[in-house]
Amino acid sequence: MDPTGDPGNPVSPMEQSLHAARALVLADLVAGQVAEADVVSLVEESVVQRRWWVEQWPEGGDYVAGLVAQDVQDALLERHGRWPLCPVCGSGDPHALDVEPELGPDPHWVCHKAGVKVASVGSLGSAAGGAPSS
């Protein structure tokens, strides 16, 4: 891949899916105001690991955004605590959203407690103050 963006050397579909996954997860981290340098590094580590995964299974490119979101969520749980916290449930113990499907295209953040889709991965900013989608 030519980093200068030379149109004679287009970005591969695999790299496009990895770049999209990175952008979506970073958007959710920014929305949650947790996009500190060490957290962004977690995204980069996940993308590096998932690059190998997609090289082994090119058809899995559509699944990368959900996997990177889950990787970052797991790493944050170990280092910083639950993320992203559910914006839907106003009472009870704070709890994190889950990614569904766990391995599939079009991943969403879901609150299992309320039984609703909260937002697509990459769209938490618009969901934080809005109503959940069904």
Short mmCIF file of N, CA and C in Angstrom, two decimals:
data_model
loop_
_atom_site.label_atom_id
_atom_site.label_comp_id
_atom_site.label_asym_id
_atom_site.label_seq_id
_atom_site.Cartn_x
_atom_site.Cartn_y
_atom_site.Cartn_z
N MET A 1 0.85 -1.18 0.00
CA MET A 1 0.00 0.00 0.00
C MET A 1 0.88 1.23 0.00
N ASP A 2 0.57 2.19 -0.86
CA ASP A 2 1.31 3.44 -0.94
C ASP A 2 0.74 4.45 0.05
N PRO A 3 1.50 4.83 1.08
CA PRO A 3 0.97 5.74 2.10
C PRO A 3 0.71 7.14 1.57
N THR A 4 1.19 7.47 0.39
CA THR A 4 0.97 8.81 -0.16
C THR A 4 -0.41 8.95 -0.76
N GLY A 5 -1.15 7.85 -0.85
CA GLY A 5 -2.49 7.91 -1.41
C GLY A 5 -2.48 7.89 -2.93
N ASP A 6 -1.41 7.41 -3.52
CA ASP A 6 -1.31 7.33 -4.98
C ASP A 6 -2.46 6.50 -5.53
N PRO A 7 -3.29 7.10 -6.42
CA PRO A 7 -4.44 6.36 -6.96
C PRO A 7 -4.03 5.15 -7.78
N GLY A 8 -2.77 5.07 -8.18
CA GLY A 8 -2.30 3.91 -8.92
C GLY A 8 -2.13 2.70 -8.03
N ASN A 9 -2.18 2.90 -6.72
CA ASN A 9 -2.01 1.81 -5.77
C ASN A 9 -3.11 1.91 -4.73
N PRO A 10 -4.33 1.47 -5.06
CA PRO A 10 -5.47 1.65 -4.14
C PRO A 10 -5.32 0.83 -2.86
N VAL A 11 -6.01 1.28 -1.84
CA VAL A 11 -6.03 0.59 -0.55
C VAL A 11 -6.85 -0.69 -0.70
N SER A 12 -6.33 -1.77 -0.18
CA SER A 12 -7.01 -3.06 -0.31
C SER A 12 -8.30 -3.07 0.52
N PRO A 13 -9.25 -3.93 0.15
CA PRO A 13 -10.48 -4.05 0.96
C PRO A 13 -10.17 -4.40 2.42
N MET A 14 -9.13 -5.21 2.65
CA MET A 14 -8.77 -5.56 4.02
C MET A 14 -8.35 -4.31 4.79
N GLU A 15 -7.51 -3.48 4.18
CA GLU A 15 -7.06 -2.27 4.86
C GLU A 15 -8.22 -1.29 5.04
N GLN A 16 -9.14 -1.24 4.07
CA GLN A 16 -10.31 -0.39 4.22
C GLN A 16 -11.15 -0.80 5.43
N SER A 17 -11.34 -2.11 5.60
CA SER A 17 -12.14 -2.58 6.74
C SER A 17 -11.43 -2.29 8.06
N LEU A 18 -10.11 -2.41 8.09
CA LEU A 18 -9.35 -2.11 9.31
C LEU A 18 -9.40 -0.62 9.64
N HIS A 19 -9.24 0.23 8.60
CA HIS A 19 -9.32 1.68 8.82
C HIS A 19 -10.71 2.08 9.31
N ALA A 20 -11.74 1.47 8.72
CA ALA A 20 -13.12 1.78 9.13
C ALA A 20 -13.35 1.36 10.57
N ALA A 21 -12.88 0.17 10.94
CA ALA A 21 -13.04 -0.32 12.32
C ALA A 21 -12.36 0.63 13.29
N ARG A 22 -11.14 1.04 12.97
CA ARG A 22 -10.40 1.97 13.82
C ARG A 22 -11.20 3.26 14.00
N ALA A 23 -11.71 3.81 12.90
CA ALA A 23 -12.44 5.07 12.96
C ALA A 23 -13.72 4.94 13.78
N LEU A 24 -14.45 3.85 13.61
CA LEU A 24 -15.71 3.66 14.35
C LEU A 24 -15.47 3.55 15.85
N VAL A 25 -14.48 2.75 16.23
CA VAL A 25 -14.21 2.57 17.66
C VAL A 25 -13.66 3.86 18.27
N LEU A 26 -12.81 4.56 17.52
CA LEU A 26 -12.30 5.84 18.03
C LEU A 26 -13.44 6.84 18.22
N ALA A 27 -14.40 6.85 17.31
CA ALA A 27 -15.55 7.74 17.44
C ALA A 27 -16.32 7.45 18.73
N ASP A 28 -16.49 6.17 19.05
CA ASP A 28 -17.19 5.81 20.28
C ASP A 28 -16.37 6.18 21.52
N LEU A 29 -15.06 6.04 21.44
CA LEU A 29 -14.21 6.43 22.56
C LEU A 29 -14.26 7.94 22.78
N VAL A 30 -14.25 8.70 21.69
CA VAL A 30 -14.35 10.16 21.80
C VAL A 30 -15.70 10.54 22.40
N ALA A 31 -16.77 9.88 21.95
CA ALA A 31 -18.11 10.16 22.47
C ALA A 31 -18.17 9.90 23.97
N GLY A 32 -17.45 8.88 24.43
CA GLY A 32 -17.44 8.56 25.85
C GLY A 32 -16.38 9.31 26.63
N GLN A 33 -15.68 10.21 25.95
CA GLN A 33 -14.63 11.02 26.54
C GLN A 33 -13.55 10.18 27.21
N VAL A 34 -13.19 9.08 26.56
CA VAL A 34 -12.13 8.22 27.09
C VAL A 34 -11.02 7.99 26.06
N ALA A 35 -10.91 8.88 25.08
CA ALA A 35 -9.93 8.70 24.01
C ALA A 35 -8.56 9.26 24.40
N GLU A 36 -8.07 8.85 25.55
CA GLU A 36 -6.73 9.23 25.99
C GLU A 36 -5.70 8.44 25.18
N ALA A 37 -4.45 8.90 25.20
CA ALA A 37 -3.41 8.27 24.38
C ALA A 37 -3.26 6.78 24.66
N ASP A 38 -3.30 6.38 25.94
CA ASP A 38 -3.14 4.96 26.25
C ASP A 38 -4.32 4.14 25.74
N VAL A 39 -5.50 4.75 25.70
CA VAL A 39 -6.68 4.05 25.21
C VAL A 39 -6.63 3.92 23.68
N VAL A 40 -6.19 4.99 23.02
CA VAL A 40 -6.03 4.93 21.57
C VAL A 40 -5.00 3.85 21.21
N SER A 41 -3.99 3.69 22.02
CA SER A 41 -3.00 2.63 21.80
C SER A 41 -3.65 1.25 21.83
N LEU A 42 -4.67 1.08 22.68
CA LEU A 42 -5.39 -0.19 22.73
C LEU A 42 -6.09 -0.47 21.40
N VAL A 43 -6.63 0.58 20.78
CA VAL A 43 -7.26 0.43 19.48
C VAL A 43 -6.22 -0.01 18.45
N GLU A 44 -5.08 0.64 18.47
CA GLU A 44 -4.02 0.31 17.51
C GLU A 44 -3.54 -1.13 17.70
N GLU A 45 -3.39 -1.56 18.95
CA GLU A 45 -2.98 -2.95 19.22
C GLU A 45 -4.01 -3.93 18.66
N SER A 46 -5.28 -3.63 18.84
CA SER A 46 -6.33 -4.51 18.33
C SER A 46 -6.30 -4.57 16.81
N VAL A 47 -6.13 -3.42 16.17
CA VAL A 47 -6.10 -3.38 14.71
C VAL A 47 -4.94 -4.22 14.18
N VAL A 48 -3.79 -4.14 14.83
CA VAL A 48 -2.64 -4.95 14.41
C VAL A 48 -2.98 -6.44 14.52
N GLN A 49 -3.58 -6.84 15.64
CA GLN A 49 -3.94 -8.25 15.82
C GLN A 49 -5.01 -8.67 14.83
N ARG A 50 -5.99 -7.82 14.60
CA ARG A 50 -7.07 -8.17 13.68
C ARG A 50 -6.61 -8.16 12.23
N ARG A 51 -5.56 -7.44 11.89
CA ARG A 51 -5.00 -7.49 10.53
C ARG A 51 -4.60 -8.93 10.22
N TRP A 52 -3.91 -9.56 11.16
CA TRP A 52 -3.52 -10.96 10.94
C TRP A 52 -4.77 -11.82 10.76
N TRP A 53 -5.78 -11.60 11.59
CA TRP A 53 -7.00 -12.38 11.55
C TRP A 53 -7.68 -12.26 10.18
N VAL A 54 -7.76 -11.04 9.65
CA VAL A 54 -8.41 -10.82 8.35
C VAL A 54 -7.54 -11.38 7.22
N GLU A 55 -6.23 -11.35 7.39
CA GLU A 55 -5.37 -11.98 6.37
C GLU A 55 -5.67 -13.47 6.28
N GLN A 56 -5.97 -14.10 7.40
CA GLN A 56 -6.27 -15.53 7.42
C GLN A 56 -7.68 -15.83 6.93
N TRP A 57 -8.59 -14.87 7.12
CA TRP A 57 -10.00 -15.07 6.73
C TRP A 57 -10.52 -13.78 6.10
N PRO A 58 -10.18 -13.55 4.82
CA PRO A 58 -10.55 -12.30 4.15
C PRO A 58 -12.06 -12.01 4.16
N GLU A 59 -12.88 -13.05 4.18
CA GLU A 59 -14.33 -12.85 4.20
C GLU A 59 -14.80 -12.23 5.51
N GLY A 60 -13.94 -12.22 6.52
CA GLY A 60 -14.29 -11.68 7.83
C GLY A 60 -14.12 -10.17 7.94
N GLY A 61 -13.77 -9.51 6.85
CA GLY A 61 -13.57 -8.06 6.88
C GLY A 61 -14.75 -7.29 7.41
N ASP A 62 -15.96 -7.76 7.12
CA ASP A 62 -17.17 -7.07 7.60
C ASP A 62 -17.35 -7.20 9.11
N TYR A 63 -16.61 -8.10 9.73
CA TYR A 63 -16.77 -8.37 11.16
C TYR A 63 -15.76 -7.62 12.02
N VAL A 64 -14.79 -6.95 11.39
CA VAL A 64 -13.67 -6.37 12.12
C VAL A 64 -14.09 -5.27 13.09
N ALA A 65 -15.04 -4.43 12.71
CA ALA A 65 -15.43 -3.32 13.60
C ALA A 65 -15.95 -3.85 14.94
N GLY A 66 -16.79 -4.86 14.90
CA GLY A 66 -17.31 -5.43 16.13
C GLY A 66 -16.24 -6.09 16.96
N LEU A 67 -15.30 -6.75 16.29
CA LEU A 67 -14.22 -7.42 17.01
C LEU A 67 -13.27 -6.42 17.66
N VAL A 68 -12.94 -5.35 16.94
CA VAL A 68 -12.07 -4.32 17.52
C VAL A 68 -12.78 -3.67 18.71
N ALA A 69 -14.08 -3.39 18.56
CA ALA A 69 -14.83 -2.81 19.68
C ALA A 69 -14.78 -3.73 20.90
N GLN A 70 -14.95 -5.03 20.69
CA GLN A 70 -14.90 -5.98 21.80
C GLN A 70 -13.50 -6.06 22.40
N ASP A 71 -12.47 -6.05 21.54
CA ASP A 71 -11.09 -6.09 22.03
C ASP A 71 -10.81 -4.90 22.94
N VAL A 72 -11.21 -3.71 22.49
CA VAL A 72 -10.96 -2.50 23.26
C VAL A 72 -11.77 -2.52 24.55
N GLN A 73 -13.01 -2.97 24.46
CA GLN A 73 -13.86 -3.07 25.65
C GLN A 73 -13.21 -4.00 26.68
N ASP A 74 -12.72 -5.14 26.24
CA ASP A 74 -12.07 -6.09 27.15
C ASP A 74 -10.80 -5.49 27.77
N ALA A 75 -9.99 -4.83 26.95
CA ALA A 75 -8.75 -4.24 27.45
C ALA A 75 -9.05 -3.11 28.43
N LEU A 76 -10.08 -2.31 28.15
CA LEU A 76 -10.45 -1.24 29.07
C LEU A 76 -10.96 -1.78 30.40
N LEU A 77 -11.69 -2.87 30.35
CA LEU A 77 -12.20 -3.47 31.58
C LEU A 77 -11.04 -3.82 32.52
N GLU A 78 -9.98 -4.36 31.95
CA GLU A 78 -8.82 -4.74 32.75
C GLU A 78 -8.09 -3.53 33.31
N ARG A 79 -8.03 -2.44 32.54
CA ARG A 79 -7.20 -1.30 32.91
C ARG A 79 -7.97 -0.14 33.54
N HIS A 80 -9.20 0.11 33.07
CA HIS A 80 -9.90 1.33 33.47
C HIS A 80 -11.31 1.09 34.02
N GLY A 81 -11.89 -0.04 33.73
CA GLY A 81 -13.26 -0.29 34.15
C GLY A 81 -14.18 -0.49 32.96
N ARG A 82 -15.46 -0.62 33.25
CA ARG A 82 -16.45 -0.92 32.21
C ARG A 82 -16.59 0.23 31.22
N TRP A 83 -16.72 -0.14 29.96
CA TRP A 83 -16.94 0.81 28.86
C TRP A 83 -17.61 0.08 27.73
N PRO A 84 -18.50 0.73 27.02
CA PRO A 84 -19.18 1.98 27.34
C PRO A 84 -20.30 1.73 28.33
N LEU A 85 -20.49 2.67 29.24
CA LEU A 85 -21.59 2.53 30.19
C LEU A 85 -22.91 2.79 29.48
N CYS A 86 -23.92 2.08 29.92
CA CYS A 86 -25.24 2.16 29.31
C CYS A 86 -25.86 3.53 29.54
N PRO A 87 -26.23 4.23 28.45
CA PRO A 87 -26.89 5.52 28.61
C PRO A 87 -28.42 5.40 28.73
N VAL A 88 -28.94 4.19 28.61
CA VAL A 88 -30.39 3.97 28.58
C VAL A 88 -30.96 3.79 29.98
N CYS A 89 -30.30 2.97 30.79
CA CYS A 89 -30.80 2.65 32.12
C CYS A 89 -30.36 3.74 33.10
N GLY A 90 -31.31 4.48 33.61
CA GLY A 90 -30.99 5.59 34.51
C GLY A 90 -30.88 5.19 35.96
N SER A 91 -31.29 3.97 36.31
CA SER A 91 -31.23 3.56 37.71
C SER A 91 -30.53 2.22 37.81
N GLY A 92 -30.20 1.87 39.03
CA GLY A 92 -29.50 0.60 39.27
C GLY A 92 -28.00 0.77 39.09
N ASP A 93 -27.30 -0.33 39.17
CA ASP A 93 -25.86 -0.30 39.03
C ASP A 93 -25.47 0.03 37.59
N PRO A 94 -24.45 0.87 37.42
CA PRO A 94 -23.96 1.14 36.07
C PRO A 94 -23.47 -0.16 35.44
N HIS A 95 -23.78 -0.33 34.18
CA HIS A 95 -23.35 -1.53 33.48
C HIS A 95 -22.94 -1.16 32.06
N ALA A 96 -22.10 -2.01 31.49
CA ALA A 96 -21.58 -1.76 30.14
C ALA A 96 -22.53 -2.32 29.10
N LEU A 97 -22.44 -1.73 27.92
CA LEU A 97 -23.16 -2.27 26.76
C LEU A 97 -22.36 -3.43 26.20
N ASP A 98 -23.02 -4.27 25.42
CA ASP A 98 -22.37 -5.38 24.74
C ASP A 98 -22.46 -5.17 23.24
N VAL A 99 -21.53 -5.79 22.51
CA VAL A 99 -21.55 -5.74 21.06
C VAL A 99 -22.31 -6.95 20.54
N GLU A 100 -23.27 -6.69 19.64
CA GLU A 100 -23.98 -7.78 18.95
C GLU A 100 -24.05 -7.45 17.48
N PRO A 101 -23.90 -8.42 16.62
CA PRO A 101 -23.54 -9.79 16.96
C PRO A 101 -22.07 -9.87 17.37
N GLU A 102 -21.74 -10.89 18.12
CA GLU A 102 -20.36 -11.04 18.56
C GLU A 102 -19.43 -11.27 17.38
N LEU A 103 -19.92 -11.94 16.37
CA LEU A 103 -19.14 -12.16 15.14
C LEU A 103 -20.10 -12.04 13.97
N GLY A 104 -20.18 -10.85 13.43
CA GLY A 104 -21.07 -10.62 12.31
C GLY A 104 -20.97 -9.20 11.80
N PRO A 105 -21.60 -8.92 10.68
CA PRO A 105 -21.58 -7.57 10.15
C PRO A 105 -22.54 -6.65 10.90
N ASP A 106 -22.39 -5.36 10.68
CA ASP A 106 -23.28 -4.34 11.25
C ASP A 106 -23.39 -4.45 12.78
N PRO A 107 -22.26 -4.36 13.49
CA PRO A 107 -22.31 -4.51 14.95
C PRO A 107 -22.98 -3.32 15.63
N HIS A 108 -23.69 -3.61 16.71
CA HIS A 108 -24.41 -2.62 17.51
C HIS A 108 -24.02 -2.75 18.97
N TRP A 109 -24.11 -1.63 19.69
CA TRP A 109 -24.02 -1.64 21.14
C TRP A 109 -25.42 -1.93 21.66
N VAL A 110 -25.55 -2.92 22.54
CA VAL A 110 -26.84 -3.38 23.02
C VAL A 110 -26.85 -3.39 24.54
N CYS A 111 -27.98 -2.96 25.12
CA CYS A 111 -28.18 -3.09 26.57
C CYS A 111 -29.04 -4.33 26.77
N HIS A 112 -28.45 -5.36 27.35
CA HIS A 112 -29.21 -6.59 27.62
C HIS A 112 -30.20 -6.41 28.76
N LYS A 113 -29.88 -5.50 29.68
CA LYS A 113 -30.78 -5.27 30.81
C LYS A 113 -32.12 -4.71 30.32
N ALA A 114 -32.06 -3.71 29.41
CA ALA A 114 -33.29 -3.11 28.88
C ALA A 114 -33.77 -3.81 27.62
N GLY A 115 -32.91 -4.65 27.04
CA GLY A 115 -33.29 -5.38 25.84
C GLY A 115 -33.42 -4.51 24.60
N VAL A 116 -32.51 -3.50 24.47
CA VAL A 116 -32.58 -2.60 23.32
C VAL A 116 -31.23 -2.42 22.65
N LYS A 117 -31.28 -2.13 21.34
CA LYS A 117 -30.10 -1.68 20.63
C LYS A 117 -29.94 -0.20 20.95
N VAL A 118 -28.75 0.17 21.39
CA VAL A 118 -28.51 1.55 21.77
C VAL A 118 -27.97 2.36 20.59
N ALA A 119 -27.00 1.78 19.86
CA ALA A 119 -26.39 2.48 18.73
C ALA A 119 -25.54 1.52 17.93
N SER A 120 -25.31 1.86 16.68
CA SER A 120 -24.33 1.12 15.89
C SER A 120 -22.94 1.42 16.45
N VAL A 121 -22.01 0.48 16.31
CA VAL A 121 -20.63 0.76 16.68
C VAL A 121 -20.19 1.96 15.84
N GLY A 122 -19.66 2.97 16.50
CA GLY A 122 -19.26 4.20 15.83
C GLY A 122 -20.26 5.32 16.00
N SER A 123 -21.43 5.03 16.56
CA SER A 123 -22.50 6.03 16.68
C SER A 123 -22.92 6.30 18.12
N LEU A 124 -22.09 5.98 19.09
CA LEU A 124 -22.48 6.21 20.49
C LEU A 124 -22.71 7.68 20.79
N GLY A 125 -22.02 8.56 20.09
CA GLY A 125 -22.19 9.99 20.34
C GLY A 125 -23.60 10.45 20.11
N SER A 126 -24.25 9.91 19.09
CA SER A 126 -25.62 10.32 18.79
C SER A 126 -26.62 9.64 19.72
N ALA A 127 -26.22 8.54 20.35
CA ALA A 127 -27.13 7.79 21.23
C ALA A 127 -27.07 8.24 22.68
N ALA A 128 -25.99 8.90 23.05
CA ALA A 128 -25.80 9.23 24.46
C ALA A 128 -26.93 10.09 25.01
N GLY A 129 -27.48 10.96 24.20
CA GLY A 129 -28.56 11.80 24.70
C GLY A 129 -29.89 11.49 24.06
N GLY A 130 -29.91 10.50 23.16
CA GLY A 130 -31.12 10.23 22.41
C GLY A 130 -31.84 8.99 22.88
N ALA A 131 -32.92 8.70 22.24
CA ALA A 131 -33.70 7.50 22.57
C ALA A 131 -33.07 6.29 21.91
N PRO A 132 -33.20 5.12 22.51
CA PRO A 132 -32.65 3.91 21.91
C PRO A 132 -33.42 3.53 20.65
N SER A 133 -32.71 2.86 19.73
CA SER A 133 -33.38 2.36 18.54
C SER A 133 -33.83 0.94 18.81
N SER A 134 -34.79 0.47 18.04
CA SER A 134 -35.30 -0.88 18.30
C SER A 134 -34.68 -1.87 17.36
#
